[in-house]
Short mmCIF file of C-alpha atoms and ligand atoms in Angstrom, two decimals:
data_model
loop_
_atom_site.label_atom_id
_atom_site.label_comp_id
_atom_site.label_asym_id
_atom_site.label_seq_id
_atom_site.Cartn_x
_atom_site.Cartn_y
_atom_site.Cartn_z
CA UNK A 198 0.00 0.00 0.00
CA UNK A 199 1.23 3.55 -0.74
CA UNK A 200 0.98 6.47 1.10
CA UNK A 201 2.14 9.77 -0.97
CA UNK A 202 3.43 11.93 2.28
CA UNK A 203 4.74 14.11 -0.18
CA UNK A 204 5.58 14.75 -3.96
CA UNK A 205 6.60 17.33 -5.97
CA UNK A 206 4.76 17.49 -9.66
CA UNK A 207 3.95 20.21 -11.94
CA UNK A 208 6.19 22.45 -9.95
CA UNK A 209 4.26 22.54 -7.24
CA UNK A 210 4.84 20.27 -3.41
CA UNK A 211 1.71 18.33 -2.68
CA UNK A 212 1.54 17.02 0.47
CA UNK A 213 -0.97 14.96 3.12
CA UNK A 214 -2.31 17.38 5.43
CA UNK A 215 -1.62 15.61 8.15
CA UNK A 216 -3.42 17.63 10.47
CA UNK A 217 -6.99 16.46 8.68
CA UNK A 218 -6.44 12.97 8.80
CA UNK A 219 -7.61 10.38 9.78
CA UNK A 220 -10.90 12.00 9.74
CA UNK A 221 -10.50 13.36 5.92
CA UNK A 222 -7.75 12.77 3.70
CA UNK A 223 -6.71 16.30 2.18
CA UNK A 224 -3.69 17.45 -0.19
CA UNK A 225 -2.19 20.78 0.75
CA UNK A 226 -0.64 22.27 -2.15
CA UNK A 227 2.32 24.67 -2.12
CA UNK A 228 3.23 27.20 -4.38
CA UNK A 229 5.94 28.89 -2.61
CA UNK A 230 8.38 28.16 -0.14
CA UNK A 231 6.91 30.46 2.17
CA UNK A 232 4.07 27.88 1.91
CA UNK A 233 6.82 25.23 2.91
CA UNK A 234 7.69 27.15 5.80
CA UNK A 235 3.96 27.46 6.87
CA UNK A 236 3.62 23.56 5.98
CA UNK A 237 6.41 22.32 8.33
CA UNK A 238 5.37 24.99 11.33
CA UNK A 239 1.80 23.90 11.67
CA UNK A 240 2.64 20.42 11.16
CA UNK A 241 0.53 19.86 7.76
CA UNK A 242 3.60 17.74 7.04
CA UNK A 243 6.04 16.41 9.77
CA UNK A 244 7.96 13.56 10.99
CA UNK A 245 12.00 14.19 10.38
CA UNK A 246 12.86 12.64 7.14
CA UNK A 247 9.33 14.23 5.82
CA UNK A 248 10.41 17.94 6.72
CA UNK A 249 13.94 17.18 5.24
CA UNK A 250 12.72 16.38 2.14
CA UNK A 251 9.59 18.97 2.34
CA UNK A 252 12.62 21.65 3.22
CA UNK A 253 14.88 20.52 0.24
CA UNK A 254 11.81 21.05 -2.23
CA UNK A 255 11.21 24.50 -0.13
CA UNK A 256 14.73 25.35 -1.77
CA UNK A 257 13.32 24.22 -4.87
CA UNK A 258 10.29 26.52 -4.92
CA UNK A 259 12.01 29.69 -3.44
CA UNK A 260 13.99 29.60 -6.52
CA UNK A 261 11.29 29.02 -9.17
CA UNK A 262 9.95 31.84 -7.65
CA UNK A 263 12.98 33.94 -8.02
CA UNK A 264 14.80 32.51 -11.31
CA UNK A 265 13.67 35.60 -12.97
CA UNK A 266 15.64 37.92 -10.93
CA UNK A 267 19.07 38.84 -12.09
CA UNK A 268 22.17 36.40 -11.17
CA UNK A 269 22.70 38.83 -8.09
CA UNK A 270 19.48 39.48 -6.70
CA UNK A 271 18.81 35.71 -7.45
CA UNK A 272 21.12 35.09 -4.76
CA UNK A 273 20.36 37.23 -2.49
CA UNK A 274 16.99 35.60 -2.40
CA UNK A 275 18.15 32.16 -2.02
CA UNK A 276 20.24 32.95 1.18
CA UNK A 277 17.32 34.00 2.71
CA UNK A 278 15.04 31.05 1.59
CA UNK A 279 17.49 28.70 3.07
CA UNK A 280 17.63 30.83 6.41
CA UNK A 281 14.29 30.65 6.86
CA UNK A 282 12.81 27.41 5.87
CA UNK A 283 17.00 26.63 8.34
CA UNK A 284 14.49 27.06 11.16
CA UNK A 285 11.12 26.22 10.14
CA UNK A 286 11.38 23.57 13.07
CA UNK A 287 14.33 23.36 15.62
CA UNK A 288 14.61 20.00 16.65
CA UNK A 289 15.15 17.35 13.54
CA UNK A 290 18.45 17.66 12.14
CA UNK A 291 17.20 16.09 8.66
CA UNK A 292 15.27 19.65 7.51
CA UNK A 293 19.10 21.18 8.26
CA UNK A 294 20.40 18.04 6.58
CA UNK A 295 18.24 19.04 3.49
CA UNK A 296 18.81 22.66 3.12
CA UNK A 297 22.53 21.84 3.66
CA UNK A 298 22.27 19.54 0.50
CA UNK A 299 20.72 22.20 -1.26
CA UNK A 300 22.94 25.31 -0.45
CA UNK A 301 25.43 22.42 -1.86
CA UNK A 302 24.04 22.38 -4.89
CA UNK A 303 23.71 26.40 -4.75
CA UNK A 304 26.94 26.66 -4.48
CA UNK A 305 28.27 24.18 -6.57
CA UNK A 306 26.63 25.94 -9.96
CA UNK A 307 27.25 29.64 -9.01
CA UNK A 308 28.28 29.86 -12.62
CA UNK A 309 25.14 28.86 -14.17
CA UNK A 310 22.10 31.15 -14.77
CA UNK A 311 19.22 30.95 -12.09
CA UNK A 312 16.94 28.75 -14.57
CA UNK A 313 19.81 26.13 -14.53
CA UNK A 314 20.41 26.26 -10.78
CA UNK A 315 16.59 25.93 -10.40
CA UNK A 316 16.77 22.86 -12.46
CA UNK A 317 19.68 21.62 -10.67
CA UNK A 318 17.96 22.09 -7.39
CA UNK A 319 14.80 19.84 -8.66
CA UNK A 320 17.27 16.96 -9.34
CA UNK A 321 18.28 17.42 -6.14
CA UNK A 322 15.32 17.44 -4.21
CA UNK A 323 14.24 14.32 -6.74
CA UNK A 324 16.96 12.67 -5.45
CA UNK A 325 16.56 12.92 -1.72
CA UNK A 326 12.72 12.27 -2.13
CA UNK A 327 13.74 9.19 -4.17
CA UNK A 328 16.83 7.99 -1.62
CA UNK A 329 14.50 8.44 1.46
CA UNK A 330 12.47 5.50 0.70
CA UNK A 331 14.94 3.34 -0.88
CA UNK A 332 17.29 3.79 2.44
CA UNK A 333 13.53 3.49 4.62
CA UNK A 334 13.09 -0.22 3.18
CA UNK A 335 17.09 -0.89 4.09
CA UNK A 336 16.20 0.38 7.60
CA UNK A 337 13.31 -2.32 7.16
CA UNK A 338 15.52 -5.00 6.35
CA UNK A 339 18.26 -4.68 9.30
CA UNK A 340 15.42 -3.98 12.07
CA UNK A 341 13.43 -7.36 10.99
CA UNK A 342 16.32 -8.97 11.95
CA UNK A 343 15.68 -8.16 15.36
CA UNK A 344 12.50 -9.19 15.15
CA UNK A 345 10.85 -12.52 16.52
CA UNK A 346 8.77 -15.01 14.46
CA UNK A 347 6.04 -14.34 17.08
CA UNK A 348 6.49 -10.72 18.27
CA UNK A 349 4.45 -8.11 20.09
CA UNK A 350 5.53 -4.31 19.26
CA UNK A 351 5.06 -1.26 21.05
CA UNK A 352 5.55 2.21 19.48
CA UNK A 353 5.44 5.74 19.90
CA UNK A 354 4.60 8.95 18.05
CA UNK A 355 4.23 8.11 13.74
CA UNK A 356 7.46 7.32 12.34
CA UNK A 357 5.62 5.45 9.64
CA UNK A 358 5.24 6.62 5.86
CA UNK A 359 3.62 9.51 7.05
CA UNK A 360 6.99 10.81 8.60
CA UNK A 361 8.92 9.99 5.75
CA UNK A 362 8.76 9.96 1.49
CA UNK A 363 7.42 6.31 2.27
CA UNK A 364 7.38 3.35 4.02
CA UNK A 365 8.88 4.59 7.44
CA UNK A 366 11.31 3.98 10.17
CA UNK A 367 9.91 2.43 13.10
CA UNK A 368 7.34 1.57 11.25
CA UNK A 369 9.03 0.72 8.43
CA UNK A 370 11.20 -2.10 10.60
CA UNK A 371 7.19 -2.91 11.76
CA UNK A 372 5.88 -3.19 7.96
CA UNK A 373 8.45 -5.28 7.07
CA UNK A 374 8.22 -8.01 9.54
CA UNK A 375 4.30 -8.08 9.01
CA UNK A 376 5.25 -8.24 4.91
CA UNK A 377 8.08 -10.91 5.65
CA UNK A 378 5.15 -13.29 7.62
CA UNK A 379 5.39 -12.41 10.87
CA UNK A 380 2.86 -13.14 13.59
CA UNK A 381 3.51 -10.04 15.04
CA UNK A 382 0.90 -7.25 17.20
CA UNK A 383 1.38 -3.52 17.40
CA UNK A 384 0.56 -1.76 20.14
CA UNK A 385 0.23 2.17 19.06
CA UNK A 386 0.55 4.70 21.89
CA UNK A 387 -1.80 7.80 21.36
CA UNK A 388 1.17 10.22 21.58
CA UNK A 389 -0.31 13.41 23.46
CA UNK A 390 -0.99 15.96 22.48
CA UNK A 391 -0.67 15.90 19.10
CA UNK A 392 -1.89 12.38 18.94
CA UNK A 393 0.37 11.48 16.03
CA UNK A 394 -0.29 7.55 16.95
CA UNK A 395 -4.17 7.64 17.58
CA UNK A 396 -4.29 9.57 14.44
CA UNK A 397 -1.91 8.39 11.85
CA UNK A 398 0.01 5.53 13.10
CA UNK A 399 -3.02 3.69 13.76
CA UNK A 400 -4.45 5.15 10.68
CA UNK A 401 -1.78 3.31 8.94
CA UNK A 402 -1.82 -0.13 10.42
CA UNK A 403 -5.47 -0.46 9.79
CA UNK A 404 -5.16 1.17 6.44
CA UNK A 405 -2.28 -2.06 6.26
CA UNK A 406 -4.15 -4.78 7.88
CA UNK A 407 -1.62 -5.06 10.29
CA UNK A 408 -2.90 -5.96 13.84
CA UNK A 409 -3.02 -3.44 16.33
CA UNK A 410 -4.23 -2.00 19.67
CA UNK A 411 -4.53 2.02 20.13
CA UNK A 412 -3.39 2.48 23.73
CA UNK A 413 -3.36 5.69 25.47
CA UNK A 414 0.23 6.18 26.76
CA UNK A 415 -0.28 6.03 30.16
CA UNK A 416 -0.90 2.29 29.54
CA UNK A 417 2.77 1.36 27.93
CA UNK A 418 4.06 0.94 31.34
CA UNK A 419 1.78 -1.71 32.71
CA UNK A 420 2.33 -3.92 29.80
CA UNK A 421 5.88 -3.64 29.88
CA UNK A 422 6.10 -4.61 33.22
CA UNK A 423 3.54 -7.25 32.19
CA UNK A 424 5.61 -9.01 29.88
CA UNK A 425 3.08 -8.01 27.22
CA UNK A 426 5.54 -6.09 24.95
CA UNK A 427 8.87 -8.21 23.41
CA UNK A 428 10.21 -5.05 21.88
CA UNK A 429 9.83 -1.38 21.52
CA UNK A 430 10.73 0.60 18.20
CA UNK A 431 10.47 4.28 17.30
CA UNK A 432 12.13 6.69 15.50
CA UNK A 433 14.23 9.73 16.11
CA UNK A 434 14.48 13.55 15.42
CA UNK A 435 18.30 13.87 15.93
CA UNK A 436 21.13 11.51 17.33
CA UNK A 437 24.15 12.81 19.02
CA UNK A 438 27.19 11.23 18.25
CA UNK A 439 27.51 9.30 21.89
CA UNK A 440 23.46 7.85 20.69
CA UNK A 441 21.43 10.03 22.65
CA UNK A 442 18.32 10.45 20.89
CA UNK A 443 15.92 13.42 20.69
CA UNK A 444 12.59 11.72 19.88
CA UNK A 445 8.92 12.72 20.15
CA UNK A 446 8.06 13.54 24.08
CA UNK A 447 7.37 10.47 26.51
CA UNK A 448 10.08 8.75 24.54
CA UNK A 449 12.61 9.06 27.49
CA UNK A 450 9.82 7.37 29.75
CA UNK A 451 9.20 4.40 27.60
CA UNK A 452 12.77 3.83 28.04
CA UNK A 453 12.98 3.80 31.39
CA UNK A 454 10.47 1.24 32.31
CA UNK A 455 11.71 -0.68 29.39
CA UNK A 456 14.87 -0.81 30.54
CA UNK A 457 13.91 -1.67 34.45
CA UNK A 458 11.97 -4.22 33.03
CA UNK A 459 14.52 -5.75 30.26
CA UNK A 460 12.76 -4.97 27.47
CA UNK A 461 14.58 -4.43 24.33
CA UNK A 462 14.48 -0.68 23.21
CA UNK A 463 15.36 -0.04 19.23
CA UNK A 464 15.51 3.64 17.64
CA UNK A 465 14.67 3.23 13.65
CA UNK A 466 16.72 6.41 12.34
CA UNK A 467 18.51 7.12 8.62
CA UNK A 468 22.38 8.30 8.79
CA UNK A 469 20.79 11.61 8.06
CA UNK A 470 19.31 11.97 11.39
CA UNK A 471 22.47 11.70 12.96
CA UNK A 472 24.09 15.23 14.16
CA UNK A 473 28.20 14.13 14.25
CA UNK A 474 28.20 18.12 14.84
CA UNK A 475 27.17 18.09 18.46
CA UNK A 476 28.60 15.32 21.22
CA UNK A 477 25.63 14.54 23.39
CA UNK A 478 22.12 15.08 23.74
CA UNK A 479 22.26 17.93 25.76
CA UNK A 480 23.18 19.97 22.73
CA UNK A 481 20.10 19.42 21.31
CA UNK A 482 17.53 22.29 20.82
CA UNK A 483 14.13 21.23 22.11
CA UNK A 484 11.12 22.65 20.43
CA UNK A 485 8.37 24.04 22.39
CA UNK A 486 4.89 24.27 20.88
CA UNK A 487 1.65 26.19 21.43
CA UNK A 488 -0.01 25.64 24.58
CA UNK A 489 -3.36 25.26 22.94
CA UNK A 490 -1.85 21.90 21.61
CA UNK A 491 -2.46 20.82 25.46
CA UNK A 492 -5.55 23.01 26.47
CA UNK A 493 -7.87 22.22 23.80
CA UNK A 494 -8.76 19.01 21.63
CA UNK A 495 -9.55 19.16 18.03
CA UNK A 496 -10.50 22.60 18.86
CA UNK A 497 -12.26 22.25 21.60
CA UNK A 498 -11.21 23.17 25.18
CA UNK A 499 -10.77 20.70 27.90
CA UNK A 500 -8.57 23.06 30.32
CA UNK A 501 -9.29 25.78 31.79
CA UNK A 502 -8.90 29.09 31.08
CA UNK A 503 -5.83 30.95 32.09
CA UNK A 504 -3.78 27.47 33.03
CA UNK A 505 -0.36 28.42 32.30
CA UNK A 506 0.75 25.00 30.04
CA UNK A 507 4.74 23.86 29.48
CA UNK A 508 5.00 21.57 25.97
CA UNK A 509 7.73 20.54 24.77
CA UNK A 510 7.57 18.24 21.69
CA UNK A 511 10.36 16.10 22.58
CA UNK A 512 12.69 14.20 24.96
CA UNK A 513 16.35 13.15 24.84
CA UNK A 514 17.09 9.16 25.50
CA UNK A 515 19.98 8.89 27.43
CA UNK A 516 22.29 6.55 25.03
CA UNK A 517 22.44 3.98 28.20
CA UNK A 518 18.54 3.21 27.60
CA UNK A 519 18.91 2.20 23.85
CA UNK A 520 19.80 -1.06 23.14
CA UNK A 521 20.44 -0.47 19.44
CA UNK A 522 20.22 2.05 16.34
CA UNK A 523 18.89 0.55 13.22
CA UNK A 524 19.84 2.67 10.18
CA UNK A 525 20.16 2.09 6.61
CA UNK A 526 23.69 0.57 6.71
CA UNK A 527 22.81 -2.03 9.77
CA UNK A 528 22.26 -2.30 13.14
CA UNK A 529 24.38 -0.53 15.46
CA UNK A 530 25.00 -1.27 19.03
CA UNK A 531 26.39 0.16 21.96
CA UNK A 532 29.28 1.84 22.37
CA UNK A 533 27.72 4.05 20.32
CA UNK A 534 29.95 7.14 20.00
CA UNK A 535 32.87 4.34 18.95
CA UNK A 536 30.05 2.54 16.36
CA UNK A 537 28.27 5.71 15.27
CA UNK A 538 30.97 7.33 14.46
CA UNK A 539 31.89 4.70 11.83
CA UNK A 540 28.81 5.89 9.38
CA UNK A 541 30.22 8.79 8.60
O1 LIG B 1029 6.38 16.47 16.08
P1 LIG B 1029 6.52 15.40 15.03
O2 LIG B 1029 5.23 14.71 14.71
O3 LIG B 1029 7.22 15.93 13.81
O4 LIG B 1029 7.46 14.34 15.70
C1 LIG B 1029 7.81 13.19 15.00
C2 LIG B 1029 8.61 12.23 15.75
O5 LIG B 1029 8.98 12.46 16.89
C3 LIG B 1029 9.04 11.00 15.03
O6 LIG B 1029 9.14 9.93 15.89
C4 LIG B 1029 10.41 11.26 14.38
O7 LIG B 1029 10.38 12.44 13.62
C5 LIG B 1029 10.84 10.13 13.53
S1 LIG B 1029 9.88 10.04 12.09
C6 LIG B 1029 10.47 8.82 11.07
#
């Protein structure tokens, strides 16, 4: 089954509003990259390798939008395109990944006119589109391995094709065990307060026939400590170099009670999500959102008025917690910072 997160056709980015599902299924089109930047900020699109490649095609539409210009003023536009959709979202490393490919490719053709460079920056953006979900169904591969012929799976947050070009991480490694014949049951945590797993992971493993339970997350605990769950997989927003991994909030927690109770604790992450730049996790930027993602429901208040709310999106796993990183090139285990630093 396919899911098209994102694509980029008659010069235009058409992506799955993700904020509409899994009640409608909408497209959101963008014409711009300020559109892009919009796109990424209010979550229409999200999951790292999504926003990396939704950021690269930014690039791509800034400069359609500018390859009029003269050669200087052409320029002078695209250093602000790449500033801005830089930061569209501070936490995965893959949208900084993407518009570093890009300024790349910027750079690389100063010499040619802006309609060239425009063209040259579609090929690239092509190319990391295409590449995200070739390296997504290596990532598959490696983390079946892992995987028992019986298996019960518990994961967090959507790091399915949603959150990428296609296929997924996590869920990708989850896909591919239920595609390879694998008795295996997923159990989906809601993922306050955005509810990425009530509404699109679990959107996806119906969609996929692939058995499931939507849990609120308060419940993961209990049926670790039951011996109800024989491995936990999700993905990641950025890894430091020693394996500490940023990853949607409540993360951390799963990790603790997995590890008190010996369960196995995988992170499903491409090479591209790994920041060699910074040395741990406490270098990593933590997004905080809008409190009314807390206070209010679809819309609709549950809290009341004047509560003061604190949100961050995400959480840093200490590196001791993970038992492995599955990426496109294998499965890497501890020490980390030694094993890590061999994929670079
Ligand atoms: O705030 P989101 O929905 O962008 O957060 C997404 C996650 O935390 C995912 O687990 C992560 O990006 C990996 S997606 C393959």
């Amino acid at each position: 089954m396919e899911i098209k997160t994102l694509e980029f056709k008659d010069e235009k980015l058409f992506l799955v509003d993700q904020r509409k599902l899994p009640n409608s299924y909408e497209i959101f089109v963008c014409e711009t990259y300020k559109d892009v930047d919009f796109a990424i900020k209010d979550m229409v699109v999200r999951g790292a390798p999504a926003i990396g490649a939704s950021g690269a095609y930014g690039v791509v539409l800034g400069a359609k939008e500018f390859k009029s210009l003269d050669k200087d003023a052409f320029t002078t536009k695209m250093k602000e395109v790449l500033e801005v959709l830089n930061v569209s979202r501070p936490t995965a490393v893959n949208l900084m990944w993407g518009i570093k490919r890009m300024r790349s490719v910027l750079e690389d053709n100063i010499e040619l006119s802006p309609e060239e460079i425009y063209e040259k920056l579609k090929e690239e953006g092509n190319k990391i589109a295409k590449e995200d979900v070739e390296i997504n169904k290596a990532m598959g591969k490696h983390g079946n391995t892992l995987v028992p012929e019986k298996a019960t799976i518990l994961t967090h947050c959507n790091a399915g094709a949603l959150a990428t070009v296609g296929f997924g991480t996590a869920l990708g490694v989850i896909r591919e065990a239920f595609y390879s014949g694998k008795d295996i049951f997923v159990y989906a945590d809601e993922t306050r307060p955005r509810l990425q797993g009530a509404k699109l992971t679990s959107w996806e493993l119906v969609k996929e026939g692939i058995p499931c339970n939507l849990i609120p997350d308060n419940v993961a605990a209990t049926l670790i400590r039951d011996g109800k769950i024989d491995l936990i997989v999700v993905g990641a927003d950025r890894i430091a170099s020693n394996g500490d991994t940023a990853n949607k909030i409540g993360t951390f927690m799963l990790s603790v009670v997995a590890k008190a109770y010996n369960v196995p604790m995988y992170i499903a992450a491409p090479i591209s999500t790994i920041d060699f730049d910074i040395e741990t996790g406490k270098d990593i930027v933590i997004e905080e959102r809008d409190e009314k993602e807390v206070t209010h429901i679809n819309g609709v208040q549950i809290a009341p008025e004047g509560v003061k709310v604190y949100n961050p999106s995400f959480d840093v796993t200490p590196n001791e917690n993970i038992t492995a990183i599955i990426t496109e090139k294998g499965v890497i285990r501890p020490p980390f910072k030694e094993n890590l630093s061999k994929l670079r």
